[in-house]
Amino acid sequence: TCCGITFIGLPYLAPRTATPSTVEDKAKNEVQKFRDENPSFSDASVKVYYPTDWERDYTDYDYVVATFNLVDDETGTNIVTFNVSKESLANSGVTTASRYYDLSYDGLVKAYPKAQFETKKQSLKIDGEDAYEHVVVYPSTTGASVKQRQVITVVGNTGYVFTYSAVVDDYDTY
């Protein structure tokens, strides 16, 4: 689960139907309940579930295959955004999540030289696949500070970047 959105990278086993007896079992049941009650987006080996009050943006962006926004009803502006990006790594020489993370990190540092990283290259697993994440704060074009969490992984010959972004004051709310 990332930033209010549950995502999976590979096929998964359905949760047990027995009464939960541990915290882990209860968490799995909560994730399954979230999956049962909310819409999802699928692309090849990735499936993303998102809350019903979030909107899917179908705008065609480079590499971004799905964008989900929580929109402020009064202003029509995005409160938070979650993107799923993918890139073919065939013939690139990049075969690991670690190397793909390093390249993505370098690109982010070049794009936002004033970025301040709260965490860097934190290791985790997504359905058994290696992944890495960081949390960064950078100034936006409007002058507000944006906080962003990126989770980066490689599945087969495809690199995926899951990005959750919000104004710093709203980041932990959603």
Coordinates of N, CA and C in Angstrom, one line a residue:
T1 N 0.9 -1.2 0.0 CA 0.0 0.0 0.0 C 0.9 1.2 0.0
C2 N 0.6 2.2 -0.8 CA 1.4 3.4 -0.9 C 0.5 4.6 -0.9
C3 N 0.6 5.5 0.1 CA 0.0 6.8 0.0 C -1.5 6.7 -0.2
G4 N -2.2 5.8 0.5 CA -3.6 5.7 0.3 C -4.1 4.9 -0.9
I5 N -3.1 4.4 -1.7 CA -3.5 3.6 -2.9 C -2.8 2.3 -2.7
T6 N -3.5 1.3 -2.9 CA -3.0 -0.1 -2.8 C -2.5 -0.5 -4.2
F7 N -1.3 -0.9 -4.4 CA -0.9 -1.4 -5.7 C -0.1 -2.7 -5.5
I8 N -0.2 -3.5 -6.6 CA 0.5 -4.8 -6.6 C 1.3 -4.8 -7.9
G9 N 2.4 -5.6 -7.9 CA 3.2 -5.6 -9.1 C 3.1 -6.9 -9.9
L10 N 2.7 -8.0 -9.2 CA 2.6 -9.3 -9.9 C 1.4 -10.0 -9.4
P11 N 0.9 -11.1 -10.0 CA -0.2 -11.8 -9.5 C 0.0 -12.1 -8.1
Y12 N -1.1 -12.1 -7.3 CA -1.0 -12.4 -5.9 C -2.1 -13.5 -5.5
L13 N -1.8 -14.1 -4.3 CA -2.7 -15.1 -3.8 C -3.9 -14.4 -3.1
A14 N -5.1 -14.9 -3.2 CA -6.2 -14.3 -2.5 C -6.0 -14.5 -1.0
P15 N -6.4 -13.6 -0.2 CA -6.2 -13.8 1.2 C -7.1 -14.9 1.8
R16 N -6.6 -15.5 2.9 CA -7.3 -16.6 3.5 C -8.7 -16.1 4.0
T17 N -9.7 -17.0 4.1 CA -11.0 -16.6 4.5 C -11.2 -16.8 6.0
A18 N -10.2 -17.4 6.7 CA -10.3 -17.7 8.1 C -10.4 -16.3 8.9
T19 N -10.9 -16.4 10.1 CA -11.0 -15.3 11.0 C -9.5 -14.8 11.2
P20 N -9.3 -13.5 11.1 CA -7.9 -13.0 11.3 C -7.5 -13.2 12.8
S21 N -6.3 -13.8 12.9 CA -5.8 -14.0 14.3 C -4.5 -13.2 14.6
T22 N -4.0 -12.5 13.6 CA -2.8 -11.7 13.8 C -3.0 -10.4 13.2
V23 N -2.1 -9.5 13.5 CA -2.1 -8.1 12.9 C -2.0 -8.2 11.4
E24 N -1.0 -9.1 11.0 CA -0.8 -9.3 9.5 C -2.0 -9.8 8.8
D25 N -2.8 -10.7 9.4 CA -4.0 -11.2 8.8 C -5.0 -10.1 8.7
K26 N -5.1 -9.3 9.8 CA -6.1 -8.2 9.8 C -5.7 -7.2 8.7
A27 N -4.5 -6.9 8.5 CA -4.0 -6.0 7.5 C -4.3 -6.5 6.1
K28 N -4.1 -7.8 5.9 CA -4.4 -8.4 4.6 C -5.9 -8.3 4.3
N29 N -6.7 -8.5 5.3 CA -8.2 -8.4 5.1 C -8.6 -7.0 4.8
E30 N -7.9 -6.0 5.4 CA -8.2 -4.6 5.1 C -7.9 -4.2 3.7
V31 N -6.7 -4.7 3.3 CA -6.3 -4.5 1.9 C -7.3 -5.2 0.9
Q32 N -7.7 -6.4 1.2 CA -8.7 -7.0 0.4 C -10.0 -6.3 0.3
K33 N -10.5 -5.8 1.5 CA -11.7 -5.0 1.6 C -11.5 -3.7 0.7
F34 N -10.4 -3.1 0.8 CA -10.1 -1.9 -0.1 C -10.2 -2.3 -1.6
R35 N -9.6 -3.4 -1.9 CA -9.7 -3.8 -3.3 C -11.1 -4.1 -3.8
D36 N -11.9 -4.7 -2.9 CA -13.3 -5.1 -3.2 C -14.2 -3.8 -3.4
E37 N -13.9 -2.8 -2.7 CA -14.7 -1.6 -2.6 C -14.3 -0.5 -3.5
N38 N -13.2 -0.6 -4.2 CA -12.7 0.6 -5.0 C -12.3 0.2 -6.4
P39 N -12.3 1.2 -7.3 CA -11.9 0.9 -8.7 C -10.4 0.6 -8.8
S40 N -10.1 0.0 -10.0 CA -8.7 -0.3 -10.2 C -8.3 0.0 -11.7
F41 N -7.0 0.1 -11.9 CA -6.4 0.3 -13.2 C -5.3 -0.8 -13.3
S42 N -5.3 -1.5 -14.5 CA -4.3 -2.5 -14.8 C -3.6 -2.2 -16.0
D43 N -2.3 -2.5 -16.0 CA -1.4 -2.3 -17.2 C -0.3 -3.4 -17.1
A44 N -0.4 -4.4 -18.0 CA 0.6 -5.5 -18.0 C 0.7 -6.1 -16.6
S45 N 1.8 -6.0 -15.9 CA 2.0 -6.7 -14.6 C 1.7 -5.8 -13.4
V46 N 1.1 -4.7 -13.6 CA 0.8 -3.8 -12.5 C -0.7 -3.6 -12.4
K47 N -1.2 -3.6 -11.1 CA -2.6 -3.3 -10.9 C -2.6 -2.3 -9.7
V48 N -3.4 -1.2 -9.9 CA -3.5 -0.1 -9.0 C -4.9 0.1 -8.6
Y49 N -5.2 0.0 -7.3 CA -6.5 0.3 -6.7 C -6.5 1.7 -6.2
Y50 N -7.5 2.5 -6.4 CA -7.6 3.8 -5.9 C -8.9 4.2 -5.3
P51 N -8.9 5.1 -4.3 CA -10.2 5.4 -3.6 C -11.3 6.0 -4.6
T52 N -12.5 5.7 -4.3 CA -13.6 6.1 -5.2 C -13.7 7.6 -5.3
D53 N -13.2 8.4 -4.3 CA -13.3 9.9 -4.5 C -12.2 10.5 -5.3
W54 N -11.3 9.7 -5.8 CA -10.2 10.1 -6.6 C -10.6 10.0 -8.1
E55 N -10.1 10.9 -8.9 CA -10.5 10.9 -10.4 C -9.3 10.3 -11.2
R56 N -9.6 9.6 -12.2 CA -8.5 9.1 -13.1 C -8.4 10.2 -14.2
D57 N -7.2 10.6 -14.5 CA -6.9 11.6 -15.5 C -6.4 10.8 -16.7
Y58 N -7.1 10.9 -17.9 CA -6.8 10.2 -19.1 C -5.9 10.9 -20.0
T59 N -5.3 12.0 -19.6 CA -4.4 12.8 -20.4 C -3.2 12.0 -20.8
D60 N -2.7 12.1 -22.0 CA -1.6 11.3 -22.5 C -0.3 12.0 -22.2
Y61 N 0.5 11.5 -21.3 CA 1.8 12.0 -20.9 C 2.9 11.1 -21.4
D62 N 4.1 11.6 -21.6 CA 5.2 10.7 -21.9 C 5.4 9.7 -20.7
Y63 N 5.5 8.5 -21.0 CA 5.8 7.4 -20.0 C 4.7 7.2 -18.9
V64 N 3.9 8.2 -18.6 CA 2.9 8.0 -17.6 C 1.7 7.3 -18.2
V65 N 1.4 6.1 -17.5 CA 0.3 5.3 -18.0 C -1.0 5.5 -17.3
A66 N -0.9 6.1 -16.1 CA -2.1 6.4 -15.3 C -1.8 7.5 -14.3
T67 N -2.8 8.4 -14.2 CA -2.7 9.4 -13.2 C -4.0 9.5 -12.4
F68 N -4.0 9.6 -11.1 CA -5.1 9.6 -10.3 C -5.0 10.9 -9.4
N69 N -6.1 11.7 -9.3 CA -6.1 12.9 -8.6 C -7.2 13.0 -7.6
L70 N -6.9 13.6 -6.4 CA -8.0 14.0 -5.5 C -8.2 15.5 -5.8
V71 N -9.4 15.9 -6.3 CA -9.6 17.2 -6.7 C -10.4 18.0 -5.7
D72 N -10.0 19.2 -5.4 CA -10.7 20.1 -4.5 C -12.0 20.5 -5.2
D73 N -13.2 20.2 -4.7 CA -14.4 20.5 -5.3 C -14.7 22.0 -5.5
E74 N -14.1 22.9 -4.6 CA -14.3 24.3 -4.7 C -13.5 25.0 -5.8
T75 N -12.2 24.6 -5.8 CA -11.3 25.2 -6.7 C -11.0 24.5 -8.0
G76 N -11.3 23.2 -8.0 CA -11.0 22.3 -9.2 C -9.6 22.0 -9.4
T77 N -8.8 22.3 -8.4 CA -7.3 22.0 -8.4 C -7.0 20.6 -7.7
N78 N -5.9 20.0 -8.1 CA -5.5 18.8 -7.5 C -5.0 19.0 -6.1
I79 N -5.5 18.2 -5.2 CA -5.0 18.3 -3.8 C -3.8 17.3 -3.7
V80 N -3.9 16.1 -4.3 CA -2.9 15.1 -4.4 C -2.9 14.4 -5.7
T81 N -1.8 13.9 -6.1 CA -1.7 13.2 -7.4 C -0.9 11.9 -7.2
F82 N -1.3 10.9 -7.9 CA -0.6 9.6 -7.9 C -0.4 9.2 -9.4
N83 N 0.8 9.0 -9.8 CA 1.1 8.6 -11.2 C 1.7 7.3 -11.2
V84 N 1.4 6.5 -12.3 CA 2.1 5.3 -12.6 C 2.8 5.5 -13.9
S85 N 4.1 5.4 -13.9 CA 4.9 5.6 -15.1 C 5.6 4.2 -15.4
K86 N 5.8 4.0 -16.7 CA 6.5 2.8 -17.1 C 7.4 3.1 -18.3
E87 N 8.5 2.4 -18.4 CA 9.5 2.6 -19.4 C 10.1 1.2 -19.8
S88 N 10.1 1.0 -21.1 CA 10.8 -0.2 -21.6 C 12.3 -0.1 -21.4
L89 N 12.8 -1.1 -20.7 CA 14.3 -1.2 -20.5 C 15.0 -2.1 -21.4
A90 N 14.3 -2.7 -22.4 CA 14.9 -3.6 -23.3 C 16.0 -2.9 -24.0
N91 N 17.1 -3.6 -24.1 CA 18.3 -3.0 -24.8 C 18.9 -1.8 -24.2
S92 N 18.5 -1.5 -22.9 CA 19.1 -0.4 -22.2 C 20.3 -0.7 -21.3
G93 N 20.4 -2.0 -21.0 CA 21.4 -2.4 -20.1 C 21.0 -2.4 -18.7
V94 N 19.8 -1.8 -18.4 CA 19.3 -1.7 -17.0 C 18.5 -2.9 -16.8
T95 N 18.9 -3.7 -15.8 CA 18.2 -5.0 -15.5 C 17.7 -5.1 -14.0
T96 N 18.1 -4.1 -13.2 CA 17.8 -4.2 -11.8 C 17.0 -3.0 -11.3
A97 N 16.3 -3.1 -10.2 CA 15.6 -2.0 -9.7 C 16.6 -1.0 -9.1
S98 N 17.7 -1.5 -8.5 CA 18.7 -0.6 -8.0 C 19.2 0.3 -9.0
R99 N 19.6 -0.2 -10.1 CA 20.2 0.6 -11.2 C 19.1 1.6 -11.8
Y100 N 17.9 1.1 -11.9 CA 16.8 2.0 -12.4 C 16.5 3.1 -11.4
Y101 N 16.6 2.8 -10.2 CA 16.4 3.8 -9.1 C 17.5 4.9 -9.3
D102 N 18.8 4.5 -9.4 CA 19.9 5.4 -9.5 C 19.7 6.4 -10.7
L103 N 19.3 5.8 -11.9 CA 19.0 6.7 -13.0 C 17.8 7.6 -12.8
S104 N 16.8 7.1 -12.2 CA 15.6 8.0 -11.9 C 16.0 9.1 -10.9
Y105 N 16.8 8.7 -9.9 CA 17.2 9.7 -8.9 C 18.1 10.8 -9.5
D106 N 19.0 10.4 -10.4 CA 19.9 11.4 -11.1 C 19.0 12.3 -11.9
G107 N 18.0 11.8 -12.6 CA 17.1 12.7 -13.4 C 16.3 13.6 -12.5
L108 N 15.9 13.2 -11.4 CA 15.1 14.1 -10.5 C 16.0 15.2 -9.9
V109 N 17.3 14.9 -9.6 CA 18.2 15.9 -9.1 C 18.5 16.9 -10.1
K110 N 18.6 16.5 -11.4 CA 18.9 17.4 -12.5 C 17.7 18.3 -12.7
A111 N 16.5 17.7 -12.7 CA 15.2 18.5 -12.9 C 14.9 19.5 -11.8
Y112 N 15.3 19.1 -10.5 CA 15.0 19.9 -9.4 C 16.2 20.1 -8.5
P113 N 17.1 21.0 -8.9 CA 18.4 21.1 -8.2 C 18.2 21.6 -6.7
K114 N 17.1 22.2 -6.4 CA 16.8 22.7 -5.0 C 16.1 21.6 -4.2
A115 N 15.9 20.4 -4.8 CA 15.2 19.3 -4.0 C 16.0 19.0 -2.8
Q116 N 15.2 18.7 -1.7 CA 15.8 18.2 -0.5 C 15.2 16.8 -0.2
F117 N 16.1 15.8 -0.1 CA 15.6 14.5 0.1 C 15.5 14.2 1.6
E118 N 14.3 13.7 2.0 CA 14.1 13.3 3.4 C 14.6 11.9 3.6
T119 N 14.4 11.1 2.6 CA 14.9 9.7 2.6 C 15.5 9.4 1.2
K120 N 16.5 8.5 1.1 CA 17.0 8.2 -0.2 C 17.2 6.7 -0.3
K121 N 16.9 6.1 -1.4 CA 17.1 4.7 -1.7 C 16.8 3.7 -0.6
Q122 N 15.6 3.8 -0.1 CA 15.1 2.9 1.0 C 14.6 1.6 0.3
S123 N 15.1 0.5 0.7 CA 14.8 -0.8 0.0 C 13.5 -1.3 0.6
L124 N 12.7 -1.9 -0.3 CA 11.5 -2.6 0.0 C 11.1 -3.6 -1.0
K125 N 10.1 -4.4 -0.8 CA 9.6 -5.4 -1.7 C 8.2 -5.2 -2.1
I126 N 7.9 -5.4 -3.4 CA 6.5 -5.3 -3.9 C 6.2 -6.7 -4.5
D127 N 5.4 -7.4 -3.8 CA 5.1 -8.8 -4.2 C 6.3 -9.6 -4.6
G128 N 7.3 -9.5 -3.7 CA 8.6 -10.2 -3.8 C 9.6 -9.6 -4.8
E129 N 9.2 -8.5 -5.5 CA 10.2 -7.8 -6.4 C 10.9 -6.8 -5.6
D130 N 12.2 -6.6 -5.9 CA 13.0 -5.5 -5.3 C 12.4 -4.2 -5.7
A131 N 12.4 -3.2 -4.8 CA 12.0 -1.9 -5.1 C 12.7 -0.9 -4.2
Y132 N 12.7 0.3 -4.6 CA 13.4 1.4 -3.8 C 12.5 2.6 -3.8
E133 N 12.6 3.4 -2.7 CA 11.8 4.6 -2.6 C 12.6 5.7 -2.0
H134 N 12.1 6.9 -2.3 CA 12.7 8.1 -1.6 C 11.5 9.1 -1.4
V135 N 11.7 10.0 -0.5 CA 10.8 11.1 -0.2 C 11.6 12.4 -0.4
V136 N 11.0 13.3 -1.2 CA 11.7 14.5 -1.6 C 10.8 15.7 -1.5
V137 N 11.3 16.8 -1.1 CA 10.5 18.1 -1.1 C 11.2 19.1 -2.0
Y138 N 10.4 19.7 -2.9 CA 11.0 20.7 -3.8 C 10.0 21.8 -4.1
P139 N 10.5 23.0 -4.5 CA 9.6 24.1 -4.8 C 8.9 23.9 -6.1
S140 N 7.6 24.2 -6.1 CA 6.8 24.0 -7.4 C 6.8 25.4 -8.1
T141 N 6.2 25.3 -9.3 CA 6.2 26.6 -10.1 C 5.3 27.6 -9.5
T142 N 4.4 27.2 -8.6 CA 3.5 28.2 -7.9 C 4.1 28.7 -6.7
G143 N 5.3 28.2 -6.3 CA 6.0 28.7 -5.1 C 5.7 27.8 -3.9
A144 N 4.7 27.0 -3.9 CA 4.4 26.1 -2.8 C 5.4 25.0 -2.8
S145 N 5.7 24.4 -1.7 CA 6.6 23.3 -1.6 C 5.8 22.0 -1.8
V146 N 6.3 21.1 -2.7 CA 5.7 19.9 -3.0 C 6.5 18.7 -2.3
K147 N 5.8 17.8 -1.7 CA 6.4 16.6 -1.2 C 6.0 15.5 -2.0
Q148 N 7.0 14.6 -2.3 CA 6.8 13.5 -3.3 C 7.4 12.2 -2.8
R149 N 6.7 11.2 -2.9 CA 7.3 9.8 -2.6 C 7.3 9.1 -3.9
Q150 N 8.4 8.5 -4.2 CA 8.5 7.7 -5.4 C 8.9 6.3 -5.0
V151 N 8.3 5.3 -5.6 CA 8.6 3.9 -5.4 C 9.0 3.4 -6.8
I152 N 10.2 2.8 -6.9 CA 10.7 2.5 -8.2 C 11.1 1.0 -8.2
T153 N 10.6 0.3 -9.3 CA 10.9 -1.1 -9.4 C 11.1 -1.5 -10.9
V154 N 11.5 -2.7 -11.1 CA 11.7 -3.3 -12.4 C 11.0 -4.7 -12.4
V155 N 10.1 -4.9 -13.4 CA 9.4 -6.2 -13.6 C 9.7 -6.6 -15.0
G156 N 10.5 -7.7 -15.2 CA 10.9 -8.1 -16.5 C 11.8 -7.0 -17.1
N157 N 11.4 -6.6 -18.3 CA 12.2 -5.5 -19.0 C 11.5 -4.2 -18.9
T158 N 10.7 -4.0 -17.9 CA 10.0 -2.7 -17.7 C 10.2 -2.1 -16.4
G159 N 10.6 -0.8 -16.4 CA 10.8 0.0 -15.2 C 9.5 0.7 -14.9
Y160 N 9.1 0.6 -13.6 CA 7.9 1.3 -13.1 C 8.3 2.3 -12.0
V161 N 7.6 3.5 -12.1 CA 7.8 4.5 -11.0 C 6.4 4.9 -10.6
F162 N 6.1 4.7 -9.3 CA 4.9 5.1 -8.6 C 5.2 6.4 -7.9
T163 N 4.5 7.5 -8.2 CA 4.8 8.7 -7.6 C 3.5 9.3 -7.0
Y164 N 3.6 9.6 -5.7 CA 2.6 10.3 -4.9 C 3.1 11.7 -4.6
S165 N 2.3 12.7 -5.0 CA 2.7 14.1 -4.8 C 1.6 14.9 -4.1
A166 N 2.0 15.8 -3.3 CA 1.0 16.7 -2.6 C 1.8 18.0 -2.1
V167 N 1.1 19.1 -1.9 CA 1.6 20.2 -1.3 C 2.0 19.7 0.1
V168 N 3.1 20.2 0.7 CA 3.7 19.7 1.9 C 2.6 19.6 3.0
D169 N 1.8 20.6 3.1 CA 0.7 20.7 4.2 C -0.3 19.6 4.0
D170 N -0.5 19.1 2.8 CA -1.6 18.1 2.6 C -1.0 16.7 2.5
Y171 N 0.3 16.5 2.4 CA 0.9 15.2 2.1 C 0.5 14.1 3.1
D172 N 0.5 14.4 4.4 CA 0.2 13.3 5.3 C -1.3 13.2 5.5
T173 N -2.1 14.1 5.0 CA -3.6 14.0 5.2 C -4.2 12.9 4.4
Y174 N -3.6 12.7 3.2 CA -4.2 11.7 2.3 C -3.3 10.5 2.1

